[in-house]
Coordinates of C-alpha atoms and ligand atoms in Angstrom, one line a residue:
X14 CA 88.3 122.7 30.6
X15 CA 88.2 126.1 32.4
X16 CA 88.0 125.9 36.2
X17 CA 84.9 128.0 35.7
X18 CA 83.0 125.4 34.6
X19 CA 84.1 123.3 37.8
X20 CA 82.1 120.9 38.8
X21 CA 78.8 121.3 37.7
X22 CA 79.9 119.6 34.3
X23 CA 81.8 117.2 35.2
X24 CA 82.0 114.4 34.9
X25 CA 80.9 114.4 31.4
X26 CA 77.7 112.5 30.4
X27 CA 79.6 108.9 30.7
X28 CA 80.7 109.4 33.6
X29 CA 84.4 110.7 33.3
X30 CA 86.8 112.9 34.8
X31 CA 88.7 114.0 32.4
X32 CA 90.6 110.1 31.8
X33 CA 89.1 108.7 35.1
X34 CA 85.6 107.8 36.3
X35 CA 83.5 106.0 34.0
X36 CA 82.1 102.6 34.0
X37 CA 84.0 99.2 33.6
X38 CA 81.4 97.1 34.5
X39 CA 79.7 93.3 33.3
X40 CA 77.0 94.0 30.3
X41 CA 74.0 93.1 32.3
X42 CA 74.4 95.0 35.3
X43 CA 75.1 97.9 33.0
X44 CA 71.9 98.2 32.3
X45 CA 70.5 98.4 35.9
X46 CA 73.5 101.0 36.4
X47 CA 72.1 102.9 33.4
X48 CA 68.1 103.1 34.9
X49 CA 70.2 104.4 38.4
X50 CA 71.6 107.3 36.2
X51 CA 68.2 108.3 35.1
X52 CA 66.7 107.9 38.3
X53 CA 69.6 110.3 39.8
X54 CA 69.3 112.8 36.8
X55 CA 65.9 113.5 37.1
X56 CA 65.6 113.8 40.9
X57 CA 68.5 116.2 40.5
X58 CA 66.3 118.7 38.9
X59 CA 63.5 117.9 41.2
X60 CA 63.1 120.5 44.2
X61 CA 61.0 118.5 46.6
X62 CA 63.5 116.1 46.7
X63 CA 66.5 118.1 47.2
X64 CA 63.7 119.7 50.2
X65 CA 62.9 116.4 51.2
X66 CA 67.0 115.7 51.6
X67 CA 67.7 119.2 53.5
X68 CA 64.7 118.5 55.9
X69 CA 66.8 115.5 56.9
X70 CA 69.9 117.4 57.5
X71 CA 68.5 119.8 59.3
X72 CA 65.9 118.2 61.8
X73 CA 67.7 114.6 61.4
X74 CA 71.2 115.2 61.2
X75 CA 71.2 118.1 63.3
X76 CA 73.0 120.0 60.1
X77 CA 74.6 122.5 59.5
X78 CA 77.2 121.7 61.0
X79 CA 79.4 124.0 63.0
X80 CA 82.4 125.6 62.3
X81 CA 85.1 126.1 65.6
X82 CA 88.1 128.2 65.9
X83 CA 90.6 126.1 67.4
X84 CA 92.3 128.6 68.8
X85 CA 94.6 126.8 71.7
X86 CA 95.8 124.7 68.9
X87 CA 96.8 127.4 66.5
X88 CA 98.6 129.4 68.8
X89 CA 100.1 126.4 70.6
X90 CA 101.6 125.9 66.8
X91 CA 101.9 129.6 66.0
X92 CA 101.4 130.5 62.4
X93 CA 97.8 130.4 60.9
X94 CA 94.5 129.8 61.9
X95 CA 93.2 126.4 61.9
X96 CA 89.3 126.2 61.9
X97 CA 87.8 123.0 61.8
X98 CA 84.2 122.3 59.9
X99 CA 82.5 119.6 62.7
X100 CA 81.2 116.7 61.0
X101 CA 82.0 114.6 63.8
X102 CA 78.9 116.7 65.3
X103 CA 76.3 115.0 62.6
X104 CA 74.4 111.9 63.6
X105 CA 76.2 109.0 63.6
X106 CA 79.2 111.0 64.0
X107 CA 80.4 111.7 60.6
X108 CA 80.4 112.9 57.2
X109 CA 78.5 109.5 55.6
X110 CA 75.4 109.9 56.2
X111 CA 75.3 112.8 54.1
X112 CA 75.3 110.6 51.1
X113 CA 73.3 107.7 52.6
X114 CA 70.4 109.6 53.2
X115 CA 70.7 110.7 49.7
X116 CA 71.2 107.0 48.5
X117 CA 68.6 106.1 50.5
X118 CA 66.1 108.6 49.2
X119 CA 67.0 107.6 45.6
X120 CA 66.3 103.6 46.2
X121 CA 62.7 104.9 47.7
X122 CA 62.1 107.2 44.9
X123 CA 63.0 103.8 42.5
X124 CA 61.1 101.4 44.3
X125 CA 64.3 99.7 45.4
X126 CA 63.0 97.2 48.5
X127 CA 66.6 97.0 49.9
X128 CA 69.9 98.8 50.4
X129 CA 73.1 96.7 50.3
X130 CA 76.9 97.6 51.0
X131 CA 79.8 96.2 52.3
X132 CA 81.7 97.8 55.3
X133 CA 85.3 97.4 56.3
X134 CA 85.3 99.0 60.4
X135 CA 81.6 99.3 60.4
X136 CA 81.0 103.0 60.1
X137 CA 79.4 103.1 56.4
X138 CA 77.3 100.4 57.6
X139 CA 76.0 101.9 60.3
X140 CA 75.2 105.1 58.4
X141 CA 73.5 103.5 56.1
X142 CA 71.8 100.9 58.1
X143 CA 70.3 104.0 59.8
X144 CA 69.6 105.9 56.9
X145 CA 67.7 102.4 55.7
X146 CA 65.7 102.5 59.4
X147 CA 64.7 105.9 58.8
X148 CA 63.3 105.3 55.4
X149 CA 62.0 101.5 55.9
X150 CA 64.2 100.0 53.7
X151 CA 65.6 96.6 54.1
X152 CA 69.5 96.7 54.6
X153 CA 72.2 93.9 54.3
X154 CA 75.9 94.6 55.1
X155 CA 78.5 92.6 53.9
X156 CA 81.2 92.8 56.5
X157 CA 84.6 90.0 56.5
X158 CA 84.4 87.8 59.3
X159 CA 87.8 89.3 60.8
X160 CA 86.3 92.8 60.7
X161 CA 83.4 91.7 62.1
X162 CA 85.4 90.0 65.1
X163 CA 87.1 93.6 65.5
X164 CA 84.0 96.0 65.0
X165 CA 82.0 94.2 67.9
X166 CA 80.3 97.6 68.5
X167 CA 79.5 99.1 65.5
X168 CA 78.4 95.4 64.3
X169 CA 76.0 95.4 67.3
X170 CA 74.6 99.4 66.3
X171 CA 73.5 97.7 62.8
X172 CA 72.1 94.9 63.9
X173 CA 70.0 97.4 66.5
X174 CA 69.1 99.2 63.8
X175 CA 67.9 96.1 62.0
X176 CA 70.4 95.3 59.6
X177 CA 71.3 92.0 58.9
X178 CA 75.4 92.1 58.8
X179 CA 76.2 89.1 56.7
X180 CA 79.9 87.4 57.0
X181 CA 82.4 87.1 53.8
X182 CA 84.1 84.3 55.0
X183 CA 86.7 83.9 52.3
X184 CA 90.3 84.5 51.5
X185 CA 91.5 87.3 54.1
X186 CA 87.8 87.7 55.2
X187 CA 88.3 91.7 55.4
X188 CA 87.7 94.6 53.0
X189 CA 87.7 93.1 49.6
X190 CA 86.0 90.1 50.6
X191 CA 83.3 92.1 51.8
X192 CA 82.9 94.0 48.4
X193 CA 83.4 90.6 46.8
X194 CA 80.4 89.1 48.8
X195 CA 78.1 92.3 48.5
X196 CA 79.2 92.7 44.7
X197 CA 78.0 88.8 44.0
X198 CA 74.7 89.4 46.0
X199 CA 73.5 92.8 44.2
X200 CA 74.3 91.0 41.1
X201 CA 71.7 88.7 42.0
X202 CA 69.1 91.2 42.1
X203 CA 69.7 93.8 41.2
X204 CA 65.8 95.1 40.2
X205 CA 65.4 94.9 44.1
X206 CA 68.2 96.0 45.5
X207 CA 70.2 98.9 45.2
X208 CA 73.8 99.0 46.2
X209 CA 74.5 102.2 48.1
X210 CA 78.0 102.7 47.8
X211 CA 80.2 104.4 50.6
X212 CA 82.2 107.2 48.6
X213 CA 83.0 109.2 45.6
X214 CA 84.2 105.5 44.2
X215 CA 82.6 102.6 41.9
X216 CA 81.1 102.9 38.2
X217 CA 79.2 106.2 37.1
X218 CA 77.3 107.8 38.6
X219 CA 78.2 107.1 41.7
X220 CA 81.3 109.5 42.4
X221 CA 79.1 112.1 41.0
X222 CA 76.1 111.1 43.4
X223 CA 78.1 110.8 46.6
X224 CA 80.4 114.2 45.8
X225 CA 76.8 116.2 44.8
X226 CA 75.2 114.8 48.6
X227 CA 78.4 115.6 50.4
X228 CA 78.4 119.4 48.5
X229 CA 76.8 120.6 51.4
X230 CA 79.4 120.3 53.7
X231 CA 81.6 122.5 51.5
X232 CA 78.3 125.1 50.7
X233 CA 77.9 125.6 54.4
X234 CA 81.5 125.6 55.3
X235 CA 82.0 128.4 52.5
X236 CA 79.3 130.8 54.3
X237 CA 80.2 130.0 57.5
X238 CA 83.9 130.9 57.1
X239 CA 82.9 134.1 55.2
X240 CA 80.9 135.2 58.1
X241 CA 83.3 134.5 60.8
X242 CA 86.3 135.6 59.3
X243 CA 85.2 138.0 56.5
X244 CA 87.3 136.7 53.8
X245 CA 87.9 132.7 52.0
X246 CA 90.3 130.5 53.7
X247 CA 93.9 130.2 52.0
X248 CA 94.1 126.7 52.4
X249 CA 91.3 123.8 53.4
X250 CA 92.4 120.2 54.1
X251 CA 90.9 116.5 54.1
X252 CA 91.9 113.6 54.4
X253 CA 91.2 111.5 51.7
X254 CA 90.5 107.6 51.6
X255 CA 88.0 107.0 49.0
X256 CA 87.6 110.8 49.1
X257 CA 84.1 111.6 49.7
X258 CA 84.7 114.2 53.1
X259 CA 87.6 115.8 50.7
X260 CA 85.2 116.5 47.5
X261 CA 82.4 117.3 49.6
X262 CA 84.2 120.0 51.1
X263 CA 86.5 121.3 48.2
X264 CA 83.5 121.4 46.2
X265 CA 82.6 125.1 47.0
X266 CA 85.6 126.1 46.7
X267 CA 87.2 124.4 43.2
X268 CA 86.6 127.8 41.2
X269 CA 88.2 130.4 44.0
X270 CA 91.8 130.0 42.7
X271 CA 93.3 131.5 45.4
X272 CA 92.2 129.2 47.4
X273 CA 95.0 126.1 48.1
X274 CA 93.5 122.7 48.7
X275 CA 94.8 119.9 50.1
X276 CA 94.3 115.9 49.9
X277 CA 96.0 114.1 52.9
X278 CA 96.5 110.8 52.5
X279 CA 97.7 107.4 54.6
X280 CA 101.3 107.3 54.6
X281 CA 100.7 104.4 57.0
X282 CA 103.6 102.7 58.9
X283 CA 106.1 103.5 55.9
X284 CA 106.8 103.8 52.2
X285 CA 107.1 100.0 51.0
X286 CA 103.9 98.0 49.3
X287 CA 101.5 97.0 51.4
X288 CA 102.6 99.2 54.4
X289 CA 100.6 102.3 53.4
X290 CA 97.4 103.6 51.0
X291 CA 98.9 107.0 49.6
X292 CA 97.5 105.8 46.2
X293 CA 97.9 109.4 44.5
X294 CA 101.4 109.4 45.8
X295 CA 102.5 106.0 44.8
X296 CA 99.6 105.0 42.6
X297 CA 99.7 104.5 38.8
X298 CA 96.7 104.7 36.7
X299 CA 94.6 101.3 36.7
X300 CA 91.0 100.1 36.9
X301 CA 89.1 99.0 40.1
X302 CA 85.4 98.2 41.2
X303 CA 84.0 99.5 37.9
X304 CA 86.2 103.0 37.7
X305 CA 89.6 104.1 36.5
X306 CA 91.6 106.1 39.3
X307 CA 94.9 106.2 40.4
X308 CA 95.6 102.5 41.7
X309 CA 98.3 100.9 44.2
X310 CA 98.5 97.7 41.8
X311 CA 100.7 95.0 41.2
X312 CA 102.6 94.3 38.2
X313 CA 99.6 92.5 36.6
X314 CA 97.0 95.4 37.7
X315 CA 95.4 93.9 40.5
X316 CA 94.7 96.1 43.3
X317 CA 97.3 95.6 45.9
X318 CA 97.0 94.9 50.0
X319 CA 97.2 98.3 51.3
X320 CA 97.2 99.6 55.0
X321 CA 96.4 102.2 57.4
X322 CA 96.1 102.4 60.8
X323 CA 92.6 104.7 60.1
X324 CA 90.2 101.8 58.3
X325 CA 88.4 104.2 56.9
X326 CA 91.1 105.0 54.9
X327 CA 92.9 101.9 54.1
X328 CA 91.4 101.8 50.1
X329 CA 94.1 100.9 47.2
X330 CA 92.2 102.9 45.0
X331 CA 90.7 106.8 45.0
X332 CA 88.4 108.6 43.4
X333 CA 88.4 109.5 40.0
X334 CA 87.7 113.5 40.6
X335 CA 90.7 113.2 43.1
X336 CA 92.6 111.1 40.3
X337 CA 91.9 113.9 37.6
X338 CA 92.1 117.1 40.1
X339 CA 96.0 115.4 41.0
X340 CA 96.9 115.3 37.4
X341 CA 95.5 119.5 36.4
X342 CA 97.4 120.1 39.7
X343 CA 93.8 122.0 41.5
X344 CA 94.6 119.7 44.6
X345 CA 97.9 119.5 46.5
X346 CA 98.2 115.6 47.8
X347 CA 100.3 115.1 50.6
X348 CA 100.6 112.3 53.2
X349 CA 100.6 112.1 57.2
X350 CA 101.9 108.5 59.0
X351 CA 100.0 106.6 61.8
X352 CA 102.4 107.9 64.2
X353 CA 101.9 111.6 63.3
X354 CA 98.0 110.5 62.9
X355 CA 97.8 109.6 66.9
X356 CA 100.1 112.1 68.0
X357 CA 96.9 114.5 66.6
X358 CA 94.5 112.0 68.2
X359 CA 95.6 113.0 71.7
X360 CA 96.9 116.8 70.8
X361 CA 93.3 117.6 69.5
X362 CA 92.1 115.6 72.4
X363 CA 94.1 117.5 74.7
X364 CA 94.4 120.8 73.6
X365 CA 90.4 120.9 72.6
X366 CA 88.7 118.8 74.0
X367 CA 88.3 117.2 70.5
X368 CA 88.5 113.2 70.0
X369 CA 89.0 113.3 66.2
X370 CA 88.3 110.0 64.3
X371 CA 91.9 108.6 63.4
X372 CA 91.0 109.6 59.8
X373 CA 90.6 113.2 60.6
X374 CA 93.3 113.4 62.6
X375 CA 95.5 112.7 59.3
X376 CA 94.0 116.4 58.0
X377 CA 94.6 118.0 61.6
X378 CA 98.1 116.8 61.7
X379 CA 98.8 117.9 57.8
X380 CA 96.8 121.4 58.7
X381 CA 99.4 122.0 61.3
X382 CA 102.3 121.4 59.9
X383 CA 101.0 123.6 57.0
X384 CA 99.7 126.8 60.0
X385 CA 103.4 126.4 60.8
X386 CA 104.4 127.7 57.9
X387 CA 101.9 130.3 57.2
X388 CA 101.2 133.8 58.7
X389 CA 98.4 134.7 61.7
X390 CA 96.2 135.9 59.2
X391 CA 96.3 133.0 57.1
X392 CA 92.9 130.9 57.4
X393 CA 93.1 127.0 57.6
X394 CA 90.0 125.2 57.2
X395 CA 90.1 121.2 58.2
X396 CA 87.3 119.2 57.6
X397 CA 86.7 117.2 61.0
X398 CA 85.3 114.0 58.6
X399 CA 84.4 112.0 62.2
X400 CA 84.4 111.6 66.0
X401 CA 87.3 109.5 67.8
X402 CA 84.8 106.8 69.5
X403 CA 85.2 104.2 67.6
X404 CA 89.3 104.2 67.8
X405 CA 89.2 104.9 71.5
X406 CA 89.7 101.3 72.9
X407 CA 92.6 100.3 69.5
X408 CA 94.8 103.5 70.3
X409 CA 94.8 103.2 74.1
X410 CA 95.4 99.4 73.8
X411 CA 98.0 100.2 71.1
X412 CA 99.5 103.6 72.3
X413 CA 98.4 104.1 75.3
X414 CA 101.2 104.1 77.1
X415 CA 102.9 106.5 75.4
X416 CA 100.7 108.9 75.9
X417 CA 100.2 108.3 80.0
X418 CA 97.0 106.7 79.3
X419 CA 96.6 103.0 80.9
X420 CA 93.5 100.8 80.1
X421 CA 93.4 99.2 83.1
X422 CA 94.8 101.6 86.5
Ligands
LIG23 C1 84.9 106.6 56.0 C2 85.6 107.8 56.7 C3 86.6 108.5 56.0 C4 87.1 108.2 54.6 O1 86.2 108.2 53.6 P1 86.2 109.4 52.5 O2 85.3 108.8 51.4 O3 87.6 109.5 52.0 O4 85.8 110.6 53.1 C5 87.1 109.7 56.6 N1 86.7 110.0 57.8 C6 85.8 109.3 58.5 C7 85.5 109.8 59.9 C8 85.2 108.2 58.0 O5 84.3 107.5 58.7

């Protein structure tokens, strides 16, 4: 395959990136998958609902989003120039509801009555119990019972919004619990409901469907940089859980070979199992929820418990366009630790006036290590996937002290 043809054919027409993607999913649901496909294919090709979508970016989202010069921080660092493309600016205050507006739009256009998902720190939930609001669907969120202890706020936006956030009370009532719960219920009914899922992850078509509605941060990001700076970036960075901010963004920019890109992943609190979610970095090929990617599994293939301190990130598996862009070498994957992760929280903080999400600080703290080694007239551009709120009150209870900041004086 010729990097020209990147990515409008891929995956091909089952759903694969080159060996990853696909669909490894029960017979009977396949079916249901299968009328989703068709749904998605023809309202691809149908301009008033791309128009439709972009209306919602625009007046809705507040789209497009802006692209800063972070200027204190790249000369604080010397080396290149790190530009940073605000997704933390959109609604909801990050990159998600990109694709659940799209999702959302695509259950109307089916005559879907409901949207379901499960959500691990609340933030895909919210985004798409908005997007569900907006378009007056129905919207249940599966969400473990420990998570749901943890996420008081965000549980309390969705239920504003009019979810109904429904507890997985089972085994480590977290993560994959939730999936497990929300899995179970779609199965159930799946005529009605339609389960929006929260990345460039799950069976066909899904990774393509989430990577094409997240394309327009990279389209935008593309002309923006051009206009500010005159030429392409040499290198842009993402941090990559799922991977949904990364392909969104390295979209426009897969066919411009000079152009280095680079996957940051959770490195969490060290190398050992179950202390990180690097899974292109320590992963071996396997199959999860429906897809084959690059897995952190254990001997028998099951997905393993994996970690990070950025929820958002925490995922044992990746997407297959990530899995197959590691293996023809397009993408760089590297990784950044929690540690180095809030030591960006409070630089970008500090130095900006930026309160990056704890997953975007992994791709501001990778991007600087990577200006370091660069010239001034290099061009960084980091995708700023989401806004800090939601980690303010777990670092400063957590680290805090460290960085001279005290909860209670
Ligand atoms: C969910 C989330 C991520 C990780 O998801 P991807 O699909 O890998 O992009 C990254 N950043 C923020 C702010 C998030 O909320």
């Amino acid at each position: 395959m010729a990097i020209a043809d990147y990515p409008e054919n891929m995956p091909d027409q089952k759903g694969f990136f080159g060996e990853y993607g696909g669909s490894f999913i029960p017979e009977q649901l396949q079916v249901i998958i299968d009328e989703i496909t068709a749904a998605y294919i023809e309202m691809k090709q149908d301009e008033s609902f791309w128009n439709e979508l972009h209306y919602l970016y625009k007046h809705y989202v507040g789209r497009p989003s802006p692209v800063f010069h972070a200027k204190n921080l790249s000369s604080k660092y010397g080396g290149a120039q790190i530009y940073f493309k605000r997704e933390d600016l959109n609604h909801t205050g990050a990159h998600k509801i990109n694709h659940c507006l799209g999702e959302a739009l695509l259950a109307k256009k089916m005559g879907k009555k409901k949207l379901i998902a499960e959500t691990g720190a609340g933030q895909h939930g919210v985004a798409l119990a908005t997007a569900a609001a907006l378009t007056g669907l129905e919207c249940d969120i599966y969400m473990g019972e420990v998570d749901i202890k943890k996420e008081s706020p965000n549980v309390l936006r969705m239920k504003v919004l009019g979810a109904r956030v429904i507890p997985a009370t089972h085994g480590r009532k977290t993560l994959k619990e939730a999936v497990d719960a929300a899995f179970e219920a779609y199965v159930k009914d799946p005529v009605n409901q339609l389960y929006a899922i929260g990345s460039v992850v799950g069976p066909h078509p899904f990774p393509m469907l989430v990577r094409d509605f997240q394309s327009v941060v990279g389209r935008e990001a593309r002309a923006q940089i051009l206009e500010m700076t005159g030429k392409l970036p040499s290198s842009v960075v993402a941090c990559v859980g799922g991977g949904s901010n990364a392909m969104g963004i390295f979209s426009a920019f897969i066919k411009d070979k000079d152009v280095e890109l680079y996957g940051v992943e959770p490195a969490g609190r060290g190398t050992a199992d179950g202390d990180h979610a690097a899974t292109i970095t320590y992963g071996k090929p396997g199959i999860i929820h429906g897809f084959k990617c690059y897995l952190l599994q254990e001997a028998n293939g099951d997905p393993m418990e994996v970690y990070s301190i950025a929820s958002g990130l925490d995922y044992p598996g990746v997407g297959p366009e990530h899995s197959f862009l590691k293996d023809n070498g397009r993408v760089n994957y590297q990784s950044i630790n929690d540690k180095e992760a809030v030591k960006m929280f409070f630089e970008l903080s500090r130095v900006e006036g930026l309160i990056p999400a704890l997953e975007s600080s992994h791709a501001a703290a990778y991007a600087v290590k990577l200006a370091e080694k660069k010239s001034k007239d290099d061009v960084i551009l980091v995708n700023l996937s989401g806004r800090g709120d939601k980690d303010l009150d777990f670092v400063v209870e957590n680290y805090g002290k460290e960085y001279g900041v005290d909860k209670l004086g």
